Amino acid sequence: MEEGFAVRAFVAQVGALDRAWLQGIAARQVPRWLDRGLRVITHLGGASFTLGLGAALLVPASTRRLGEVLLVANLISHLAVQLVKRSVLRARPGLADGGPVPLAKIPDAYSFPSGHSAAAMAVALPITILGGPIGLIAVGAAIAVGASRVYLRVHYVTDVLMGQLLGAAGAVAAIIWLG
């Protein structure tokens, strides 16, 4: 019984910190170019980009294995995200507790974990491991996608961190599975 109380207390503390971070970000005034830039960057974690990149890499024989890994990693991470998302049912920032108004389209009512962050990391990690030096740019882009999701007020910081963790796990599983 005490463990359950301790877990609930921890989750409440993390949730309060998440809300405070998001409110602090929402209160800042930023240049329009940054606002527009983060709206573009967030799409790097969307299905159109991540699946399109994986499919495009299937065409040349020299990148076919990487394309396969990206697509499988994306599938694994997407399934994991949806399983957790439908289990936790955490309301998005703009839909809960009078949070700040989202600056981007909300794909569904639940925020934990971030699917965009998971997909971006599921793509970035195999590129880093299998694709050479461009991998550092890919990881930087994946981190930027996560930051954009918080900035656009559609996710909390912990949503993004868990999404990135699930994306990384999906990437590692795909690399191991496809050898």
CSV table of C-alpha atoms in Angstrom, one decimal:
chain,number,residue,atom,x,y,z
A,1,MET,CA,0.0,0.0,0.0
A,2,GLU,CA,2.8,2.4,0.9
A,3,GLU,CA,4.6,1.7,-2.5
A,4,GLY,CA,1.5,2.7,-4.4
A,5,PHE,CA,1.3,6.0,-2.4
A,6,ALA,CA,5.0,6.7,-3.0
A,7,VAL,CA,4.6,6.1,-6.8
A,8,ARG,CA,1.5,8.4,-6.9
A,9,ALA,CA,3.3,11.1,-5.0
A,10,PHE,CA,6.3,10.8,-7.3
A,11,VAL,CA,4.1,11.0,-10.4
A,12,ALA,CA,2.3,14.1,-9.0
A,13,GLN,CA,5.7,15.8,-8.3
A,14,VAL,CA,6.9,15.1,-11.8
A,15,GLY,CA,3.6,16.3,-13.2
A,16,ALA,CA,3.9,19.6,-11.3
A,17,LEU,CA,7.4,20.1,-12.5
A,18,ASP,CA,6.3,19.3,-16.1
A,19,ARG,CA,3.5,21.9,-15.9
A,20,ALA,CA,5.8,24.5,-14.4
A,21,TRP,CA,8.4,24.0,-17.2
A,22,LEU,CA,5.7,24.3,-19.9
A,23,GLN,CA,4.2,27.4,-18.4
A,24,GLY,CA,7.6,29.0,-18.2
A,25,ILE,CA,8.2,28.2,-21.9
A,26,ALA,CA,4.7,29.5,-22.9
A,27,ALA,CA,5.3,32.8,-21.0
A,28,ARG,CA,8.4,33.6,-23.1
A,29,GLN,CA,8.4,35.9,-26.1
A,30,VAL,CA,10.5,34.6,-28.9
A,31,PRO,CA,11.3,35.9,-32.4
A,32,ARG,CA,8.9,34.9,-35.2
A,33,TRP,CA,11.7,33.0,-37.1
A,34,LEU,CA,12.2,30.7,-34.1
A,35,ASP,CA,8.4,30.1,-33.8
A,36,ARG,CA,8.2,29.2,-37.6
A,37,GLY,CA,11.4,27.2,-37.5
A,38,LEU,CA,10.2,25.0,-34.6
A,39,ARG,CA,6.9,24.4,-36.4
A,40,VAL,CA,8.9,23.1,-39.4
A,41,ILE,CA,11.3,21.0,-37.3
A,42,THR,CA,8.4,19.2,-35.5
A,43,HIS,CA,7.4,17.6,-38.8
A,44,LEU,CA,10.8,15.8,-39.0
A,45,GLY,CA,9.2,13.4,-36.4
A,46,GLY,CA,6.0,13.0,-38.3
A,47,ALA,CA,4.9,9.9,-40.1
A,48,SER,CA,5.3,11.5,-43.6
A,49,PHE,CA,8.9,12.3,-43.1
A,50,THR,CA,10.1,9.3,-41.0
A,51,LEU,CA,8.3,6.7,-43.2
A,52,GLY,CA,9.1,8.6,-46.4
A,53,LEU,CA,12.8,8.6,-45.5
A,54,GLY,CA,12.8,4.9,-44.7
A,55,ALA,CA,11.0,4.1,-48.0
A,56,ALA,CA,13.4,6.3,-50.0
A,57,LEU,CA,16.4,4.5,-48.5
A,58,LEU,CA,15.0,1.2,-49.7
A,59,VAL,CA,15.5,2.2,-53.4
A,60,PRO,CA,19.3,2.3,-53.7
A,61,ALA,CA,20.9,-1.0,-53.0
A,62,SER,CA,23.6,0.7,-50.9
A,63,THR,CA,21.1,2.1,-48.4
A,64,ARG,CA,18.5,-0.7,-48.5
A,65,ARG,CA,19.5,-2.3,-45.2
A,66,LEU,CA,19.4,1.2,-43.4
A,67,GLY,CA,15.9,1.8,-44.9
A,68,GLU,CA,14.7,-1.5,-43.7
A,69,VAL,CA,16.0,-0.8,-40.2
A,70,LEU,CA,14.4,2.6,-40.1
A,71,LEU,CA,11.0,1.3,-41.1
A,72,VAL,CA,11.1,-1.6,-38.6
A,73,ALA,CA,12.4,0.7,-35.8
A,74,ASN,CA,9.6,3.2,-36.6
A,75,LEU,CA,7.0,0.4,-36.5
A,76,ILE,CA,8.3,-1.0,-33.2
A,77,SER,CA,8.5,2.4,-31.5
A,78,HIS,CA,5.0,3.4,-32.9
A,79,LEU,CA,3.5,0.2,-31.4
A,80,ALA,CA,5.2,0.8,-28.1
A,81,VAL,CA,4.1,4.5,-28.0
A,82,GLN,CA,0.5,3.6,-28.7
A,83,LEU,CA,0.5,0.8,-26.1
A,84,VAL,CA,1.8,3.2,-23.4
A,85,LYS,CA,-0.3,6.1,-24.6
A,86,ARG,CA,-3.5,4.1,-24.4
A,87,SER,CA,-2.5,2.7,-21.0
A,88,VAL,CA,-1.5,6.0,-19.3
A,89,LEU,CA,-4.1,8.3,-20.8
A,90,ARG,CA,-2.3,11.5,-19.9
A,91,ALA,CA,-4.1,14.6,-21.2
A,92,ARG,CA,-2.2,16.9,-23.4
A,93,PRO,CA,-1.0,20.2,-21.9
A,94,GLY,CA,-3.6,22.4,-23.7
A,95,LEU,CA,-6.4,20.0,-22.7
A,96,ALA,CA,-5.7,19.6,-19.0
A,97,ASP,CA,-5.6,22.0,-16.1
A,98,GLY,CA,-6.2,25.1,-18.2
A,99,GLY,CA,-2.7,24.7,-19.7
A,100,PRO,CA,-1.3,27.0,-22.4
A,101,VAL,CA,-3.0,27.0,-25.8
A,102,PRO,CA,-1.2,24.6,-28.2
A,103,LEU,CA,0.7,26.1,-31.1
A,104,ALA,CA,0.3,23.1,-33.4
A,105,LYS,CA,-2.3,20.6,-34.4
A,106,ILE,CA,-3.0,18.0,-31.7
A,107,PRO,CA,-3.1,14.5,-33.2
A,108,ASP,CA,-5.0,12.9,-30.3
A,109,ALA,CA,-6.0,13.7,-26.7
A,110,TYR,CA,-3.1,11.9,-25.1
A,111,SER,CA,0.4,13.1,-24.6
A,112,PHE,CA,2.5,10.5,-22.9
A,113,PRO,CA,4.7,9.5,-24.6
A,114,SER,CA,5.5,11.7,-27.6
A,115,GLY,CA,5.1,9.8,-30.9
A,116,HIS,CA,7.0,12.4,-32.9
A,117,SER,CA,10.0,12.2,-30.5
A,118,ALA,CA,9.9,8.4,-30.6
A,119,ALA,CA,9.8,8.3,-34.4
A,120,ALA,CA,12.6,10.9,-34.7
A,121,MET,CA,14.9,8.9,-32.4
A,122,ALA,CA,13.9,5.6,-34.1
A,123,VAL,CA,15.3,7.1,-37.3
A,124,ALA,CA,18.2,9.0,-35.9
A,125,LEU,CA,19.8,6.2,-33.9
A,126,PRO,CA,20.2,3.7,-36.8
A,127,ILE,CA,21.5,6.5,-39.0
A,128,THR,CA,24.1,7.1,-36.3
A,129,ILE,CA,25.0,3.5,-35.9
A,130,LEU,CA,24.8,2.3,-39.5
A,131,GLY,CA,25.0,5.5,-41.6
A,132,GLY,CA,28.3,7.1,-40.5
A,133,PRO,CA,29.1,10.8,-39.6
A,134,ILE,CA,25.7,12.2,-40.6
A,135,GLY,CA,24.3,10.4,-37.6
A,136,LEU,CA,25.3,13.2,-35.3
A,137,ILE,CA,23.2,15.6,-37.3
A,138,ALA,CA,20.3,13.1,-37.2
A,139,VAL,CA,20.5,12.8,-33.4
A,140,GLY,CA,20.6,16.6,-33.1
A,141,ALA,CA,17.5,16.8,-35.3
A,142,ALA,CA,15.8,14.2,-33.1
A,143,ILE,CA,16.5,16.2,-30.0
A,144,ALA,CA,15.3,19.4,-31.8
A,145,VAL,CA,12.0,17.5,-32.7
A,146,GLY,CA,11.5,16.8,-29.0
A,147,ALA,CA,12.2,20.4,-28.0
A,148,SER,CA,9.8,21.6,-30.6
A,149,ARG,CA,7.0,19.4,-29.2
A,150,VAL,CA,7.4,21.0,-25.8
A,151,TYR,CA,7.8,24.5,-27.3
A,152,LEU,CA,4.6,24.0,-29.4
A,153,ARG,CA,2.8,23.1,-26.1
A,154,VAL,CA,1.6,19.7,-27.3
A,155,HIS,CA,3.8,17.7,-24.9
A,156,TYR,CA,5.4,17.8,-21.5
A,157,VAL,CA,9.2,17.3,-21.1
A,158,THR,CA,8.7,13.8,-19.7
A,159,ASP,CA,6.5,12.9,-22.7
A,160,VAL,CA,9.4,13.7,-25.0
A,161,LEU,CA,12.0,11.9,-22.8
A,162,MET,CA,9.9,8.7,-22.7
A,163,GLY,CA,9.2,9.0,-26.5
A,164,GLN,CA,12.9,9.3,-27.2
A,165,LEU,CA,13.6,6.3,-25.0
A,166,LEU,CA,11.0,4.2,-26.8
A,167,GLY,CA,12.4,5.3,-30.1
A,168,ALA,CA,15.9,4.4,-29.1
A,169,ALA,CA,14.7,1.0,-27.9
A,170,GLY,CA,12.8,0.4,-31.2
A,171,ALA,CA,16.0,1.3,-33.1
A,172,VAL,CA,18.2,-1.1,-31.1
A,173,ALA,CA,15.6,-3.9,-31.4
A,174,ALA,CA,15.4,-3.4,-35.2
A,175,ILE,CA,19.2,-3.4,-35.6
A,176,ILE,CA,19.4,-6.6,-33.5
A,177,TRP,CA,16.5,-8.3,-35.2
A,178,LEU,CA,17.6,-7.4,-38.8
A,179,GLY,CA,21.2,-8.3,-37.9
